Amino acid sequence: MTESLPQRLEHARKLKERAIVKLESLLDPREIKVARRDHHARRKPRHCGITIHTGIGCSYGCVYCYIWDMGFPGKPKPYPLNSLQMAYALALNPYVVPRYTFAAYGSVTEPFLEETRDKAIDYMRTIYRYLLLPSQVSTKSLITGDLVRKLTNTDPNLSILISITGISSKARRLEPGAPDPIMRIRSASYLKGTNITPTLFIRPIIPGITDKEYENILDLASNAGIRTLVLGTLRVTSGIVKRLKLVGVEIPPKLLPRRLDNKKQQYISGSHIKKMLEHIASNKGFLVLPSACSANVYSHRSACYKCRLGPCGRPSYPSIVEVKEALSILELDNYRVVDVSPSAIRLQRTGKSTKRDEVKLFWLREVSRLDLILA
Ligand code: SF4
């Protein structure tokens, strides 16, 4: 990032304005109305970015998955917006900052299911074209030569998370509809020679499975050319624990949260397993990244220090003068810069805040890729 913070802000703002005008000219009034009403037009991104739904439901039937508790069906269908509508909805979303907001495909469904694959690729291509969002997709599907060819026409530095929990027959009972996990890992070798970065995404870590099989998983990944790893602890609801039991996987009660909930997903106590895996993987030469968005940053050779898990990459930080100018561009005259450190911008409110301040401060955080602290 060689541009100054104010230049980056201006550029992002222009990109957003241009995208809205162009997409409006390509959509008919009914399509515009539907896109405006969609939740992608208003949902606030989380740390890992804005999750983009490519479909509704999933046929892989993973036993540990939380989408069943959210009421999603087992028969998938493509998300109802066409790709221009989806790009338009995101362009309208006040929190989505072109070039900076991370885009995450595949959080509530597998994006490359037969039923949703074409739509997913169409979304990825169109959204990148208009908004240049650094994109990431997580998948349990096989990476084929044909898929790679199509993906290289989306975000050229795409981050792909190859999602794995185990490779034994016991592990396969957890993912009854998904392709063979060994083949999934091996298929990442199709990405060799492209700018797309595959990351092994060991999530969820299932006690009694993942911690028994990790050596083979890591060796397979290494042979397939995967160099980066993200680990994720299992989150449970009472339904997930029950479903796991039905396929013979019992989570030791001492690892479970004190009280299970029907809907609320809670982490099990898995940090000891995670630490052990981190250690072994680092010794095997993997770069262990703290989260999915960190893999996205790595793939885009970018940097971020928006949260306590960072720094991811090597963030450079703006001068106080740049932040002052950025506040002026954002019309945040009611804030003054206290200081700027390598990890955060510290601001003080000097006047009444308005409703729109939240969005403007969000932009400052997204574009600077630093945490914001209000003194
Ligand atoms: S600092 Fe790293 S983990 Fe935190 S939001 Fe940024 S990329 Fe994600």
PDB file of N, CA and C in Angstrom, residues 64 161-165 199-207 210-211 229-236 266-271 273-275 277-278 288-292:
ATOM      1  N   TYR A  64     -21.243 -31.798  12.478  1.00  0.00           N
ATOM      2  CA  TYR A  64     -20.841 -30.749  13.431  1.00  0.00           C
ATOM      3  C   TYR A  64     -21.285 -29.349  12.978  1.00  0.00           C
ATOM      4  N   LEU A 161      -9.553 -21.772   1.457  1.00  0.00           N
ATOM      5  CA  LEU A 161      -9.393 -22.573   2.669  1.00  0.00           C
ATOM      6  C   LEU A 161      -9.877 -23.988   2.364  1.00  0.00           C
ATOM      7  N   ILE A 162      -8.975 -24.945   2.482  1.00  0.00           N
ATOM      8  CA  ILE A 162      -9.336 -26.349   2.270  1.00  0.00           C
ATOM      9  C   ILE A 162      -9.730 -26.903   3.636  1.00  0.00           C
ATOM     10  N   SER A 163     -11.026 -27.104   3.798  1.00  0.00           N
ATOM     11  CA  SER A 163     -11.581 -27.396   5.114  1.00  0.00           C
ATOM     12  C   SER A 163     -11.529 -28.901   5.426  1.00  0.00           C
ATOM     13  N   ILE A 164     -10.882 -29.246   6.551  1.00  0.00           N
ATOM     14  CA  ILE A 164     -10.649 -30.654   6.909  1.00  0.00           C
ATOM     15  C   ILE A 164     -10.807 -30.834   8.423  1.00  0.00           C
ATOM     16  N   THR A 165     -11.416 -31.955   8.827  1.00  0.00           N
ATOM     17  CA  THR A 165     -11.409 -32.270  10.267  1.00  0.00           C
ATOM     18  C   THR A 165     -10.633 -33.557  10.530  1.00  0.00           C
ATOM     19  N   THR A 199      -4.912 -22.724   1.777  1.00  0.00           N
ATOM     20  CA  THR A 199      -4.566 -22.828   3.198  1.00  0.00           C
ATOM     21  C   THR A 199      -5.310 -24.026   3.765  1.00  0.00           C
ATOM     22  N   LEU A 200      -4.608 -24.823   4.529  1.00  0.00           N
ATOM     23  CA  LEU A 200      -5.273 -25.936   5.200  1.00  0.00           C
ATOM     24  C   LEU A 200      -6.079 -25.363   6.367  1.00  0.00           C
ATOM     25  N   PHE A 201      -7.366 -25.644   6.365  1.00  0.00           N
ATOM     26  CA  PHE A 201      -8.269 -25.070   7.366  1.00  0.00           C
ATOM     27  C   PHE A 201      -8.746 -26.230   8.232  1.00  0.00           C
ATOM     28  N   ILE A 202      -8.026 -26.519   9.296  1.00  0.00           N
ATOM     29  CA  ILE A 202      -8.424 -27.637  10.157  1.00  0.00           C
ATOM     30  C   ILE A 202      -9.475 -27.106  11.119  1.00  0.00           C
ATOM     31  N   ARG A 203     -10.704 -27.288  10.695  1.00  0.00           N
ATOM     32  CA  ARG A 203     -11.813 -26.760  11.481  1.00  0.00           C
ATOM     33  C   ARG A 203     -13.096 -27.510  11.170  1.00  0.00           C
ATOM     34  N   PRO A 204     -13.812 -27.951  12.133  1.00  0.00           N
ATOM     35  CA  PRO A 204     -13.489 -27.854  13.546  1.00  0.00           C
ATOM     36  C   PRO A 204     -12.532 -28.966  13.981  1.00  0.00           C
ATOM     37  N   ILE A 205     -11.710 -28.662  14.961  1.00  0.00           N
ATOM     38  CA  ILE A 205     -10.850 -29.684  15.557  1.00  0.00           C
ATOM     39  C   ILE A 205     -11.755 -30.556  16.427  1.00  0.00           C
ATOM     40  N   ILE A 206     -11.847 -31.846  16.083  1.00  0.00           N
ATOM     41  CA  ILE A 206     -12.715 -32.750  16.860  1.00  0.00           C
ATOM     42  C   ILE A 206     -11.824 -33.572  17.786  1.00  0.00           C
ATOM     43  N   PRO A 207     -11.963 -33.381  19.084  1.00  0.00           N
ATOM     44  CA  PRO A 207     -11.142 -34.166  20.015  1.00  0.00           C
ATOM     45  C   PRO A 207     -11.364 -35.664  19.781  1.00  0.00           C
ATOM     46  N   THR A 210      -9.270 -35.358  15.197  1.00  0.00           N
ATOM     47  CA  THR A 210      -8.241 -34.490  14.595  1.00  0.00           C
ATOM     48  C   THR A 210      -6.899 -34.637  15.317  1.00  0.00           C
ATOM     49  N   ASP A 211      -6.952 -34.747  16.642  1.00  0.00           N
ATOM     50  CA  ASP A 211      -5.688 -34.828  17.387  1.00  0.00           C
ATOM     51  C   ASP A 211      -5.032 -36.206  17.276  1.00  0.00           C
ATOM     52  N   LEU A 229      -1.637 -22.607   7.405  1.00  0.00           N
ATOM     53  CA  LEU A 229      -2.606 -23.371   8.187  1.00  0.00           C
ATOM     54  C   LEU A 229      -3.407 -22.444   9.088  1.00  0.00           C
ATOM     55  N   VAL A 230      -4.708 -22.703   9.142  1.00  0.00           N
ATOM     56  CA  VAL A 230      -5.573 -22.026  10.119  1.00  0.00           C
ATOM     57  C   VAL A 230      -6.293 -23.121  10.901  1.00  0.00           C
ATOM     58  N   LEU A 231      -6.324 -22.958  12.215  1.00  0.00           N
ATOM     59  CA  LEU A 231      -6.949 -23.960  13.078  1.00  0.00           C
ATOM     60  C   LEU A 231      -8.205 -23.372  13.706  1.00  0.00           C
ATOM     61  N   GLY A 232      -9.217 -24.187  13.869  1.00  0.00           N
ATOM     62  CA  GLY A 232     -10.457 -23.666  14.472  1.00  0.00           C
ATOM     63  C   GLY A 232     -11.056 -24.667  15.440  1.00  0.00           C
ATOM     64  N   THR A 233     -11.379 -24.183  16.622  1.00  0.00           N
ATOM     65  CA  THR A 233     -11.961 -25.036  17.657  1.00  0.00           C
ATOM     66  C   THR A 233     -13.434 -25.318  17.339  1.00  0.00           C
ATOM     67  N   LEU A 234     -13.885 -26.467  17.777  1.00  0.00           N
ATOM     68  CA  LEU A 234     -15.296 -26.854  17.594  1.00  0.00           C
ATOM     69  C   LEU A 234     -16.210 -25.936  18.406  1.00  0.00           C
ATOM     70  N   ARG A 235     -17.305 -25.533  17.770  1.00  0.00           N
ATOM     71  CA  ARG A 235     -18.348 -24.785  18.495  1.00  0.00           C
ATOM     72  C   ARG A 235     -19.558 -25.704  18.578  1.00  0.00           C
ATOM     73  N   VAL A 236     -20.190 -25.718  19.705  1.00  0.00           N
ATOM     74  CA  VAL A 236     -21.309 -26.668  19.864  1.00  0.00           C
ATOM     75  C   VAL A 236     -22.603 -25.988  20.318  1.00  0.00           C
ATOM     76  N   GLN A 266     -21.261 -22.366  21.222  1.00  0.00           N
ATOM     77  CA  GLN A 266     -20.210 -22.060  22.194  1.00  0.00           C
ATOM     78  C   GLN A 266     -18.984 -22.922  21.916  1.00  0.00           C
ATOM     79  N   TYR A 267     -17.807 -22.338  22.144  1.00  0.00           N
ATOM     80  CA  TYR A 267     -16.571 -23.092  21.928  1.00  0.00           C
ATOM     81  C   TYR A 267     -16.405 -24.155  23.005  1.00  0.00           C
ATOM     82  N   ILE A 268     -15.876 -25.319  22.611  1.00  0.00           N
ATOM     83  CA  ILE A 268     -15.458 -26.288  23.630  1.00  0.00           C
ATOM     84  C   ILE A 268     -14.070 -25.845  24.117  1.00  0.00           C
ATOM     85  N   SER A 269     -13.570 -26.425  25.195  1.00  0.00           N
ATOM     86  CA  SER A 269     -12.214 -26.080  25.644  1.00  0.00           C
ATOM     87  C   SER A 269     -11.224 -26.883  24.808  1.00  0.00           C
ATOM     88  N   GLY A 270     -10.696 -26.232  23.801  1.00  0.00           N
ATOM     89  CA  GLY A 270      -9.807 -26.980  22.889  1.00  0.00           C
ATOM     90  C   GLY A 270      -8.462 -26.318  22.699  1.00  0.00           C
ATOM     91  N   SER A 271      -8.146 -25.336  23.554  1.00  0.00           N
ATOM     92  CA  SER A 271      -6.921 -24.577  23.282  1.00  0.00           C
ATOM     93  C   SER A 271      -5.666 -25.436  23.435  1.00  0.00           C
ATOM     94  N   ILE A 273      -5.332 -28.570  22.526  1.00  0.00           N
ATOM     95  CA  ILE A 273      -5.140 -29.323  21.271  1.00  0.00           C
ATOM     96  C   ILE A 273      -4.621 -28.366  20.185  1.00  0.00           C
ATOM     97  N   LYS A 274      -5.213 -27.197  20.174  1.00  0.00           N
ATOM     98  CA  LYS A 274      -4.822 -26.199  19.163  1.00  0.00           C
ATOM     99  C   LYS A 274      -3.332 -25.850  19.308  1.00  0.00           C
ATOM    100  N   LYS A 275      -2.923 -25.646  20.523  1.00  0.00           N
ATOM    101  CA  LYS A 275      -1.512 -25.293  20.770  1.00  0.00           C
ATOM    102  C   LYS A 275      -0.583 -26.413  20.317  1.00  0.00           C
ATOM    103  N   LEU A 277      -1.211 -28.680  18.017  1.00  0.00           N
ATOM    104  CA  LEU A 277      -1.199 -28.729  16.551  1.00  0.00           C
ATOM    105  C   LEU A 277      -0.353 -27.596  15.965  1.00  0.00           C
ATOM    106  N   GLU A 278      -0.469 -26.451  16.572  1.00  0.00           N
ATOM    107  CA  GLU A 278       0.309 -25.289  16.124  1.00  0.00           C
ATOM    108  C   GLU A 278       1.798 -25.590  16.178  1.00  0.00           C
ATOM    109  N   VAL A 288       1.536 -20.886  10.588  1.00  0.00           N
ATOM    110  CA  VAL A 288       0.234 -21.008  11.260  1.00  0.00           C
ATOM    111  C   VAL A 288      -0.346 -19.608  11.446  1.00  0.00           C
ATOM    112  N   LEU A 289      -1.504 -19.399  10.852  1.00  0.00           N
ATOM    113  CA  LEU A 289      -2.136 -18.074  10.882  1.00  0.00           C
ATOM    114  C   LEU A 289      -3.272 -18.083  11.901  1.00  0.00           C
ATOM    115  N   PRO A 290      -3.536 -16.938  12.535  1.00  0.00           N
ATOM    116  CA  PRO A 290      -4.492 -16.953  13.647  1.00  0.00           C
ATOM    117  C   PRO A 290      -5.963 -17.038  13.245  1.00  0.00           C
ATOM    118  N   SER A 291      -6.295 -16.746  11.992  1.00  0.00           N
ATOM    119  CA  SER A 291      -7.714 -16.788  11.621  1.00  0.00           C
ATOM    120  C   SER A 291      -7.845 -16.828  10.099  1.00  0.00           C
ATOM    121  N   ALA A 292      -9.088 -17.044   9.666  1.00  0.00           N
ATOM    122  CA  ALA A 292      -9.338 -17.125   8.231  1.00  0.00           C
ATOM    123  C   ALA A 292      -8.963 -15.817   7.528  1.00  0.00           C
TER     124      ALA A 292
END
